[in-house]
Short mmCIF file of C-alpha atoms (C1' of nucleotides) in Angstrom, two decimals:
data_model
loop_
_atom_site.label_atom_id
_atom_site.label_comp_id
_atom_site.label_asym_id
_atom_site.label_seq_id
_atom_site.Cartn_x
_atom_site.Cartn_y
_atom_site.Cartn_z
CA UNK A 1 -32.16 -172.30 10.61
CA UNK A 2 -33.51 -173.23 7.11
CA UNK A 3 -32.73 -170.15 5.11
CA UNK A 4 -29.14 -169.51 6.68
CA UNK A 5 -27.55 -172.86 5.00
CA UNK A 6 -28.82 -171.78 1.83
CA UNK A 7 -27.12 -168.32 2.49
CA UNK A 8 -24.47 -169.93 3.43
CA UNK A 9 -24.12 -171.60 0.55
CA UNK A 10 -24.32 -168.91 -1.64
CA UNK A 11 -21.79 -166.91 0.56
CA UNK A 12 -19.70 -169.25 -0.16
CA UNK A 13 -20.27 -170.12 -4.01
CA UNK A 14 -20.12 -166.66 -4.10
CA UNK A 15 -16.84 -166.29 -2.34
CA UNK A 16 -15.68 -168.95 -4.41
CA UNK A 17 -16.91 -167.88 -7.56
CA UNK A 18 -15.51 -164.06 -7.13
CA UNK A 19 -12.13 -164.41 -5.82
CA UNK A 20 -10.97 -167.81 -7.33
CA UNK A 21 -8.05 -167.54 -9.86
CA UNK A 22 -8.86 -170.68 -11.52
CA UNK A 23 -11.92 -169.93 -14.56
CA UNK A 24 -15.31 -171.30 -12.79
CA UNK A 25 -16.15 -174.20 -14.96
CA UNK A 26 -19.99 -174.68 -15.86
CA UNK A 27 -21.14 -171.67 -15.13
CA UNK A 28 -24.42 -171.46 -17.21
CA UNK A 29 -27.11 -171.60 -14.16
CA UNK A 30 -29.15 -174.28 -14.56
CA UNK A 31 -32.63 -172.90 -12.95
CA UNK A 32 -35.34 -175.82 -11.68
CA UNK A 33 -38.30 -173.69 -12.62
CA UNK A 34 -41.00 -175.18 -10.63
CA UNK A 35 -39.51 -174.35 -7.11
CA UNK A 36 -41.26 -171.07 -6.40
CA UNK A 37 -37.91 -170.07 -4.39
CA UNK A 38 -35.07 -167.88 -6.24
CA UNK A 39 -33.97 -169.94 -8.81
CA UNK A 40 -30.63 -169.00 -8.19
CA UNK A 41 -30.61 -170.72 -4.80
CA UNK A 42 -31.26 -173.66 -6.67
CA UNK A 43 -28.22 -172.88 -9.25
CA UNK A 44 -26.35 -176.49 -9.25
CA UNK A 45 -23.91 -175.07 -11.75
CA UNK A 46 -21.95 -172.81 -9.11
CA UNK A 47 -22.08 -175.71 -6.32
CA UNK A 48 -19.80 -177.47 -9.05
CA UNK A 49 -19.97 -181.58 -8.57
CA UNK A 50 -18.64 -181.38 -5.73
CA UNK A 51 -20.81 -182.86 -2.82
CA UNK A 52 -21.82 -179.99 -0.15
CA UNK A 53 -21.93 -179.98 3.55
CA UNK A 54 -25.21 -182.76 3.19
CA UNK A 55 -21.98 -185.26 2.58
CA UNK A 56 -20.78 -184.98 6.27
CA UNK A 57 -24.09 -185.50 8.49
CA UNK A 58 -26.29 -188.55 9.19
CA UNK A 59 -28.79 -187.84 6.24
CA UNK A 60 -31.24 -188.78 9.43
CA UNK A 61 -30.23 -185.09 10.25
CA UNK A 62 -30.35 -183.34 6.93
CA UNK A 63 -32.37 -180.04 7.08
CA UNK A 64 -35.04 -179.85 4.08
CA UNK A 65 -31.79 -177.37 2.64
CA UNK A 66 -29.60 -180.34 3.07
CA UNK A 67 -31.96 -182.89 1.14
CA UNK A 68 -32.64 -180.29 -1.73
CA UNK A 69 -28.99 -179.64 -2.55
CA UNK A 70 -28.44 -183.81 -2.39
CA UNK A 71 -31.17 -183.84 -4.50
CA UNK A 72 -29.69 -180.97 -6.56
CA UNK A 73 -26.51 -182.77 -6.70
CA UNK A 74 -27.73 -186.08 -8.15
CA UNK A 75 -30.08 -183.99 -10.53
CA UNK A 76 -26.88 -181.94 -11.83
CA UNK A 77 -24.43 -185.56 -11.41
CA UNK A 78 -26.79 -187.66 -14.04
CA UNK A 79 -27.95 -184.72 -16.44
CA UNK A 80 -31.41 -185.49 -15.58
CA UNK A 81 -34.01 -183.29 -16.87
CA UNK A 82 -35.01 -181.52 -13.87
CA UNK A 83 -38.45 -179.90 -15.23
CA UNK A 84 -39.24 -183.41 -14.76
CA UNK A 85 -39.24 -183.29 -10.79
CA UNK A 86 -42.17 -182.84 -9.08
CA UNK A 87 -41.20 -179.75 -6.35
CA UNK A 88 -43.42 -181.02 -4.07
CA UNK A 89 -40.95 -184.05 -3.26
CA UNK A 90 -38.19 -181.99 -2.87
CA UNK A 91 -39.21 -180.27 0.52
CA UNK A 92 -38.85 -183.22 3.30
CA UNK A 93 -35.98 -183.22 5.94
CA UNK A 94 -33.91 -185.89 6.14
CA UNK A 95 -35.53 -188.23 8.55
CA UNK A 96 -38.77 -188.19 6.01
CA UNK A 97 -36.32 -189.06 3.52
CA UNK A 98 -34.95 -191.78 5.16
CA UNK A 99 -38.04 -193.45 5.70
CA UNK A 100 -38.78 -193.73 2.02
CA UNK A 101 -38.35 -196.61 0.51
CA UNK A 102 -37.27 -197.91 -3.03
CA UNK A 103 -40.94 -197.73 -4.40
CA UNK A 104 -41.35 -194.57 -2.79
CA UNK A 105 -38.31 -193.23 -4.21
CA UNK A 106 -39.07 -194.04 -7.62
CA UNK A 107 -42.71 -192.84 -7.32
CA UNK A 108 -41.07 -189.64 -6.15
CA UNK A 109 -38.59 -188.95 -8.41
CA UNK A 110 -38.81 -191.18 -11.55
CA UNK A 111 -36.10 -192.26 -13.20
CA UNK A 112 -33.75 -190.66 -10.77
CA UNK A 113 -35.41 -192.40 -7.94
CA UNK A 114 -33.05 -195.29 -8.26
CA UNK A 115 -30.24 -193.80 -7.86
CA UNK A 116 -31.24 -191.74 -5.23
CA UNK A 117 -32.29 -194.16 -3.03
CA UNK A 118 -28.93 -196.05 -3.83
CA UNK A 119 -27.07 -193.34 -2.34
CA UNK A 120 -29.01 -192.54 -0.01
CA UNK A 121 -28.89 -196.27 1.45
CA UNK A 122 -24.99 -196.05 1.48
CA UNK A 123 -25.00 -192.84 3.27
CA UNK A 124 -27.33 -194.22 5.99
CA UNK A 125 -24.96 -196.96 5.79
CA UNK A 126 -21.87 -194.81 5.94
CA UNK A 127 -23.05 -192.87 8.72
CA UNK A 128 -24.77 -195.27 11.12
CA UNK A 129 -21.00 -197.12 11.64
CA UNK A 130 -19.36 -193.97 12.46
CA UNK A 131 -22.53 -192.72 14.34
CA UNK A 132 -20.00 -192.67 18.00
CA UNK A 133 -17.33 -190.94 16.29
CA UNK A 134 -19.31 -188.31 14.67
CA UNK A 135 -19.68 -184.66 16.49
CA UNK A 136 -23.60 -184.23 16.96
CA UNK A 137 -24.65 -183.43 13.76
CA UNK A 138 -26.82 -180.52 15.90
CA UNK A 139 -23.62 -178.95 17.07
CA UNK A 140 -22.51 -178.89 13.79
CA UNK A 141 -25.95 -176.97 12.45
CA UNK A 142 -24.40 -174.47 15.58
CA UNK A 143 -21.45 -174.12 14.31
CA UNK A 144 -23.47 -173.31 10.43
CA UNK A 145 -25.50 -171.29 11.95
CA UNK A 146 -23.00 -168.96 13.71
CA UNK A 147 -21.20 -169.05 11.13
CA UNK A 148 -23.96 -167.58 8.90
CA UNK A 149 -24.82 -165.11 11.68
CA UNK A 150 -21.04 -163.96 11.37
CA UNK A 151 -20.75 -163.20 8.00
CA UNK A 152 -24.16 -161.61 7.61
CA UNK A 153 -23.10 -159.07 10.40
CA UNK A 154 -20.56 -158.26 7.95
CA UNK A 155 -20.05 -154.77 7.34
CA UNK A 156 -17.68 -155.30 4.33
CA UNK A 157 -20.67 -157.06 2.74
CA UNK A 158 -21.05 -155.93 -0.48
CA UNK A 159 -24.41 -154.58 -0.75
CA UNK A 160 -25.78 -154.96 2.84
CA UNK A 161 -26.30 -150.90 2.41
CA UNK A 162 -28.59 -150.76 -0.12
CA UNK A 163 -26.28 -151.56 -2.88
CA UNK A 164 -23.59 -149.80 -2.10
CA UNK A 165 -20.28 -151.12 -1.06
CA UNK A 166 -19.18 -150.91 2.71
CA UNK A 167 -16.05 -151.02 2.28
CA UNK A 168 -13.99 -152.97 5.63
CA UNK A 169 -11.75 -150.09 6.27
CA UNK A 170 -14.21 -147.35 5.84
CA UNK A 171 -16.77 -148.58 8.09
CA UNK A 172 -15.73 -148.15 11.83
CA UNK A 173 -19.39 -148.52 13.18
CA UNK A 174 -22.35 -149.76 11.95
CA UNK A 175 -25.94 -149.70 12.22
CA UNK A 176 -27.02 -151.98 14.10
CA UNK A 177 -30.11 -153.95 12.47
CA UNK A 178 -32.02 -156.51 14.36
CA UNK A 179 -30.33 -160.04 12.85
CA UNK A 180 -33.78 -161.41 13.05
CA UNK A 181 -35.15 -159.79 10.31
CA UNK A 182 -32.20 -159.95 7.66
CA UNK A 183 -32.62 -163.42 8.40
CA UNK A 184 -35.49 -163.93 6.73
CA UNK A 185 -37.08 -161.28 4.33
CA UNK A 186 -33.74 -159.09 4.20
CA UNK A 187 -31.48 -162.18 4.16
CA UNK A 188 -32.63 -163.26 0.76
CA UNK A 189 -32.80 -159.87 -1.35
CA UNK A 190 -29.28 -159.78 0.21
CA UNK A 191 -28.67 -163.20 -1.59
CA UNK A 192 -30.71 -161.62 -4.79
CA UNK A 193 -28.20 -158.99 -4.94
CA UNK A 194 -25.28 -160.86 -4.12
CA UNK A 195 -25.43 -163.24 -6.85
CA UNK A 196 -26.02 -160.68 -9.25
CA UNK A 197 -22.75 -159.27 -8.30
CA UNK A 198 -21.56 -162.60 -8.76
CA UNK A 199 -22.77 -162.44 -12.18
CA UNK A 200 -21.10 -159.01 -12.88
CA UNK A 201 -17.86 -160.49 -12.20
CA UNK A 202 -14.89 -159.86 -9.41
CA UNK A 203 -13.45 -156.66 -11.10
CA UNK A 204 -16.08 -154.71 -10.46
CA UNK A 205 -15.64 -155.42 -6.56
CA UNK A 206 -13.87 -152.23 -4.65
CA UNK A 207 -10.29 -152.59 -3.99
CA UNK A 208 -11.49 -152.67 0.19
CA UNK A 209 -12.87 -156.42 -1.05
CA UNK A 210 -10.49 -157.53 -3.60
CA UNK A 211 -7.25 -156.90 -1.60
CA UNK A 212 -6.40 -159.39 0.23
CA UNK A 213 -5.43 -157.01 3.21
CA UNK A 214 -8.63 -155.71 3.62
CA UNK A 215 -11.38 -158.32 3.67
CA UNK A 216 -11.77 -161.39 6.02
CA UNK A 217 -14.07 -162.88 3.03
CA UNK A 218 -10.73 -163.18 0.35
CA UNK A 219 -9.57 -166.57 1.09
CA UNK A 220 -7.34 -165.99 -2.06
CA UNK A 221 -3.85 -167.43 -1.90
CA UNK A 222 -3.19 -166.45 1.87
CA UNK A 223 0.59 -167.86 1.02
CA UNK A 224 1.00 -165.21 -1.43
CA UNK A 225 1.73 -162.75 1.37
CA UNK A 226 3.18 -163.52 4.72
CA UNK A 227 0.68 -162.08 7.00
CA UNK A 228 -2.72 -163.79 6.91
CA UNK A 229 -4.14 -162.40 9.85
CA UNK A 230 -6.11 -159.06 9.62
CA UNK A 231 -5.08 -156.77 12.82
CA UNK A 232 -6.85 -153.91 11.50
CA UNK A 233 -10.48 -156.41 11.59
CA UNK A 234 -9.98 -156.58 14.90
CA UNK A 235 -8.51 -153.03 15.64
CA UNK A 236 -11.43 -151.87 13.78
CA UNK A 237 -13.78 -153.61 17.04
CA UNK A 238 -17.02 -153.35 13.95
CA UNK A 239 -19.93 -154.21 16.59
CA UNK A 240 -20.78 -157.95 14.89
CA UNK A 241 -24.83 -158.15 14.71
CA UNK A 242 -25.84 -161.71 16.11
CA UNK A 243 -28.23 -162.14 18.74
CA UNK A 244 -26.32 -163.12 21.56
CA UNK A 245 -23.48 -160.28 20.72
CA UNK A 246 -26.66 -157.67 20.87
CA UNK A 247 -27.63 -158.92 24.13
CA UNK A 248 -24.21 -158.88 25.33
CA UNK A 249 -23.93 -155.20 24.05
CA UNK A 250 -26.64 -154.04 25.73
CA UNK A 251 -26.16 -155.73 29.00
CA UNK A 252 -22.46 -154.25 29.84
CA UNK A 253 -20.22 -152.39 27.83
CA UNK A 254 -17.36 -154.67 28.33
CA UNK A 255 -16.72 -157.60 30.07
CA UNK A 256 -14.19 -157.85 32.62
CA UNK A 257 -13.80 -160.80 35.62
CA UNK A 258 -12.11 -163.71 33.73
CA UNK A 259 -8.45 -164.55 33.79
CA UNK A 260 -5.85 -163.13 35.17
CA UNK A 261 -6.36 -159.22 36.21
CA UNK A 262 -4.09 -156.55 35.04
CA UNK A 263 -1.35 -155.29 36.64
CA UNK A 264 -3.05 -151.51 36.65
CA UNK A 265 -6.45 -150.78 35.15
CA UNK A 266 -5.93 -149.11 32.18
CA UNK A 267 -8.79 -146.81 31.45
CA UNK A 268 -11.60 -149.13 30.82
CA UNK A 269 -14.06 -150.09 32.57
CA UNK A 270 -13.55 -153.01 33.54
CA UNK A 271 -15.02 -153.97 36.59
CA UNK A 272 -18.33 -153.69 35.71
CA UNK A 273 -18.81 -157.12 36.27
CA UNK A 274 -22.08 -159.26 34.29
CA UNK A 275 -23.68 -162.70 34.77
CA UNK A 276 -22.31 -164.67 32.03
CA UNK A 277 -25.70 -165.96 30.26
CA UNK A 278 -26.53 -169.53 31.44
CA UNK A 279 -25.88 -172.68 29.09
CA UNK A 280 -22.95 -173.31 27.72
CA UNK A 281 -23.65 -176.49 25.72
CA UNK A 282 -21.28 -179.46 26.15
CA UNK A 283 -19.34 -180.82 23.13
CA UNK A 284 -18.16 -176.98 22.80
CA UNK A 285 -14.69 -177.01 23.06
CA UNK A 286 -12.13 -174.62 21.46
CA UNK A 287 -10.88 -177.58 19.51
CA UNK A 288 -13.88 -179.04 18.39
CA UNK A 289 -15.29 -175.49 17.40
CA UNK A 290 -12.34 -175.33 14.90
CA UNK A 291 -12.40 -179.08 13.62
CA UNK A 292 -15.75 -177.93 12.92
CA UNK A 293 -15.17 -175.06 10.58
CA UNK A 294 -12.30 -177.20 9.17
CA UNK A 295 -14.63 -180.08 8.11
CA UNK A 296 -16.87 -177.79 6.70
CA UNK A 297 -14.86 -176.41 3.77
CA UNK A 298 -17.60 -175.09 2.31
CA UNK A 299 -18.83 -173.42 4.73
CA UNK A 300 -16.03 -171.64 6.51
CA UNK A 301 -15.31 -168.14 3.82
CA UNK A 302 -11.90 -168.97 3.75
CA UNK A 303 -10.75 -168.60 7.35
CA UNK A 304 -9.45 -171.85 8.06
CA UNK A 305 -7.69 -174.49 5.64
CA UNK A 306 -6.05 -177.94 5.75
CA UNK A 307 -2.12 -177.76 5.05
CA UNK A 308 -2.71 -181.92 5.05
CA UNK A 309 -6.21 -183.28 5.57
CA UNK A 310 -4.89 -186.74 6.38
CA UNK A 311 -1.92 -185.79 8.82
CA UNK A 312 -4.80 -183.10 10.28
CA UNK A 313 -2.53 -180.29 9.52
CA UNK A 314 -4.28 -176.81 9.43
CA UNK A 315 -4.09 -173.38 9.22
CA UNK A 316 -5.41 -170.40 10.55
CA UNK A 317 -6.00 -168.07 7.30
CA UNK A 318 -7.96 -165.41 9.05
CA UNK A 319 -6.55 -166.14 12.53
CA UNK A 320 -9.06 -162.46 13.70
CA UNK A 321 -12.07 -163.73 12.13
CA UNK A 322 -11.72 -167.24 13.71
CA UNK A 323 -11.23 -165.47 17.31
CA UNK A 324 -14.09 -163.23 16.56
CA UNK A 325 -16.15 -166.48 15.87
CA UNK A 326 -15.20 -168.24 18.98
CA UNK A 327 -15.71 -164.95 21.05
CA UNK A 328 -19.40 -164.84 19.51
CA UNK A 329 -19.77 -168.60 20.37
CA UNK A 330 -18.24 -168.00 24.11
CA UNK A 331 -20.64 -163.99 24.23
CA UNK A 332 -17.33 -162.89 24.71
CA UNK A 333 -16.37 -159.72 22.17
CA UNK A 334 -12.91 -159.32 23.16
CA UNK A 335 -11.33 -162.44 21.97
CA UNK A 336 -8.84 -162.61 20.12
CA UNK A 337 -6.23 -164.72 18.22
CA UNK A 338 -3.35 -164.01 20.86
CA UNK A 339 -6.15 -165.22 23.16
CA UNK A 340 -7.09 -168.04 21.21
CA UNK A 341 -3.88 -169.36 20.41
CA UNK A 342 -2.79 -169.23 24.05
CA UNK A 343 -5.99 -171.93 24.70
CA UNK A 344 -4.66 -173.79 21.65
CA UNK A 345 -1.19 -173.98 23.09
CA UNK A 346 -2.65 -175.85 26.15
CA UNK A 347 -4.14 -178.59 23.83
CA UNK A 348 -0.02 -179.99 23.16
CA UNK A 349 0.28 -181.14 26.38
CA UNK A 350 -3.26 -182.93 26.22
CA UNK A 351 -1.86 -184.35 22.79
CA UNK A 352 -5.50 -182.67 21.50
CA UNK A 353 -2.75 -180.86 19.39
CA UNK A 354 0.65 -181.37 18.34
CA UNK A 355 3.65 -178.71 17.52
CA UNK A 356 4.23 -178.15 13.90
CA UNK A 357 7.10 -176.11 14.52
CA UNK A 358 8.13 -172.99 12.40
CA UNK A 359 5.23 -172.36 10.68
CA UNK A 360 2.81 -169.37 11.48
CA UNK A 361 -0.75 -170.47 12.09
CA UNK A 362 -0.64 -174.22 11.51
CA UNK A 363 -1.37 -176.85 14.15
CA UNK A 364 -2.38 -180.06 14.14
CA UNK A 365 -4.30 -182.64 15.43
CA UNK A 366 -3.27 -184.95 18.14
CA UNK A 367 -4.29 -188.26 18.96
CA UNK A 368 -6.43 -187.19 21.39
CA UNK A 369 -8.46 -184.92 19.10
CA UNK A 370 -10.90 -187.07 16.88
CA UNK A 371 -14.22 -186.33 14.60
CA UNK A 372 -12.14 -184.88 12.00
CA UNK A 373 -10.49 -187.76 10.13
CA UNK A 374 -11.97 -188.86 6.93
CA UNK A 375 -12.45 -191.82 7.60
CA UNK A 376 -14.14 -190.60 10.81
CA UNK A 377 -16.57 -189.01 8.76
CA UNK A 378 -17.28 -191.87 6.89
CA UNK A 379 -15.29 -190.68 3.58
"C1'" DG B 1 -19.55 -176.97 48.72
"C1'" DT B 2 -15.28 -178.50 46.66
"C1'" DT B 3 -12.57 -179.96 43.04
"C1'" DT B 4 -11.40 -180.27 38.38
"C1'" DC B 5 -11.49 -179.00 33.63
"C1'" DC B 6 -11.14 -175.72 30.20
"C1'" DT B 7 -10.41 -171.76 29.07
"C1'" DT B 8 -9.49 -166.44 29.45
"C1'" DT B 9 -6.55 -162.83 30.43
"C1'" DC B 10 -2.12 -160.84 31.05
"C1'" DC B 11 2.57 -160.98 30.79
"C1'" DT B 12 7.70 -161.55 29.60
"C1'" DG B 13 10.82 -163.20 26.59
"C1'" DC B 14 11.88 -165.16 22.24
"C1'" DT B 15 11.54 -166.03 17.13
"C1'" DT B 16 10.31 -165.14 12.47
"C1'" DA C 1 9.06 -153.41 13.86
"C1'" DA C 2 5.25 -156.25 13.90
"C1'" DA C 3 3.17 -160.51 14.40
"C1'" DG C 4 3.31 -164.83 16.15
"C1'" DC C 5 4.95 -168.32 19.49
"C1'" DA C 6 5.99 -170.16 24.19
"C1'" DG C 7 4.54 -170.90 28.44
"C1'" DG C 8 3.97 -169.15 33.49
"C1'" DA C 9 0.58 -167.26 36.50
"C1'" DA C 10 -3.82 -166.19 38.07
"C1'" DA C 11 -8.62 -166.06 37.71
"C1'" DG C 12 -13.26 -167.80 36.72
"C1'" DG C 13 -17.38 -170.42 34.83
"C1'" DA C 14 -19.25 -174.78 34.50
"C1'" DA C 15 -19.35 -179.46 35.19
"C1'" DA C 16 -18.30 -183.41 37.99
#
DNA sequence: GTTTCCTTTCCTGCTT
DNA sequence: AAAGCAGGAAAGGAAA
């Protein structure tokens, strides 16, 4: 949990940072040298001023990640000289933090204490009234976390194989490695390494990442062509390394025993028949998995986008990778968008959705869907 | 144990 | 032609 929002983040900066058109403002890293981490995890210049993912949860939930990159934020926000933090403030969770008060805060941080406690009182403030509306802040950590778990079982991944490039449609299978130990150890020289691409700049990418056809990680202008989806990704059927999909792998080939049989078996195996593994949380729903990678713009690698945030218009941008991500959430390697969208088409009559007719990929929210208005979230 | 909810799977026909 | 959309039908897991 604590080193895959940081990951994330740098994914996603990354991302960001490679395949934007628009010239990345700022980008002179700004390195807090005390913090015996990578500097470049603490690099406020590519997080821009824009608030991160910390913005949307009950700072009562923030992760020590979550309270670092506020406190990276505010740091970056007021120019303040951060060789003048002490480090050793910088490492609470967000309960500890909200405990502190205004003395504390100042003792803490200085000059910056002020205005640290000042926003952090109006986010308490901001939160606590929209505490009922608000997803679980946990399930939303979930929803990080798998979503971190999915990109790191990434083939395409630049520089997951020792520095060389996997290219998306060379790679058909992969070596599996246990995800437990890139999370940790391997998952930050992968970060190293990524960011120093980063620093070498988008042209040197391989055309298998910079075309727009070939990686699920370009979220570059997706109207530009007309097909956003990426058949071949799922064609492809690359084995995605999370815990749950190894388990799954291992315990039956493939899954068959849900919905509606086929007409004639058609070659596969399907009626070797598994125990689906035992809790499926509540507050899991196919809607409320997607408002959740929709409210986390940050977070998502391009795959989903608002057409209009206030009407709660969206769009699926890689409408394979979403499917994959839901199967991985459900232990269920065969979804897929058709699959998906047929679940999604249920939600009209519920009003959870409503039609946006003509237009491939975008739904919207109905007035029985809720937790992703901005007010909701307290913005 | 039964019912209900929420998908999942498959399918046919239609539209873009 | 391919991809996406629409919605019926059937099945199943999990929760109520």
């Amino acid at each position: 949990m604590s080193t895959s929002s940081e990951l994330s983040r740098i994914l996603n900066t990354a991302n960001v940072t490679m395949y934007s058109t628009e010239p990345q403002p700022n980008l002179q890293p700004l390195h807090i040298s005390m913090v015996n981490r990578a500097p470049q995890l603490l690099d406020i210049s590519f997080y821009g001023t824009t608030a991160g993912p910390w913005n949307h949860v009950n700072p009562q939930y923030w992760t020590k990640k979550q309270v670092l990159e506020w406190i990276e934020y505010h740091v970056e926000e007021s120019k303040f000289d951060a060789s003048l933090l002490n480090m050793a403030y910088c490492s609470m969770d967000g309960s500890t933090l909200c405990h502190m008060n205004r003395e504390d805060f100042t003792m803490a941080f200085g000059t910056l204490g002020e205005r640290l406690h000042q926003n952090l009182e109006m986010l308490k403030a901001k939160h606590g009234h929209h505490q009922d509306d608000l997803t679980d802040p946990r399930d939303l950590t979930e929803t990080y976390d798998l979503l971190n778990d999915f990109l790191l079982g990434l083939p395409q991944s630049p520089l997951l194989h020792d520095g060389q490039f996997g290219g998306l449609l060379d790679t058909v299978v992969v070596q599996p490695s246990p995800p437990q130990e890139r999370r940790d150890s391997d998952s930050y020289n992968f970060l190293t390494a990524y960011k120093t691409e980063i620093d070498n700049g988008y042209e040197s990418l391989p055309e298998s990442l910079q075309s727009s056809t070939g990686s699920f990680l370009n979220p570059s202008s997706p109207e530009s062509n007309g097909s956003d989806s990426d058949p071949e990704f799922l064609d492809m059927r690359y084995p995605v390394k999370t815990k749950s999909f190894e388990k799954q792998e291992r315990g039956e080939q493939k899954k068959r025993g849900r919905g509606r049989p086929p007409k004639l078996s058609r070659g596969s195996d399907q009626f070797t028949d598994s125990k689906k593994s035992k809790h499926t949380p509540r507050g899991t729903h196919l809607w409320e998995f997607i408002r959740d990678i929709l409210i986390h713009p940050e977070q998502n690698q391009g795959l989903m986008k608002w057409e209009d945030r206030r009407d709660g218009v969206f769009k699926f941008l890689k409408s394979e990778a979403v499917a994959q991500l839901w199967g991985q959430k459900k232990k269920n390697s065969s979804m897929t968008y058709e699959k998906l969208s047929r679940a999604m088409r249920y939600y009209y009559k519920r009003d959870i959705l409503e039609r946006v007719d003509g237009r491939r990929l975008v739904y919207k929210f109905g007035k029985n869907s809720s937790g992703w208005k901005l007010e909701e979230l307290g913005m």
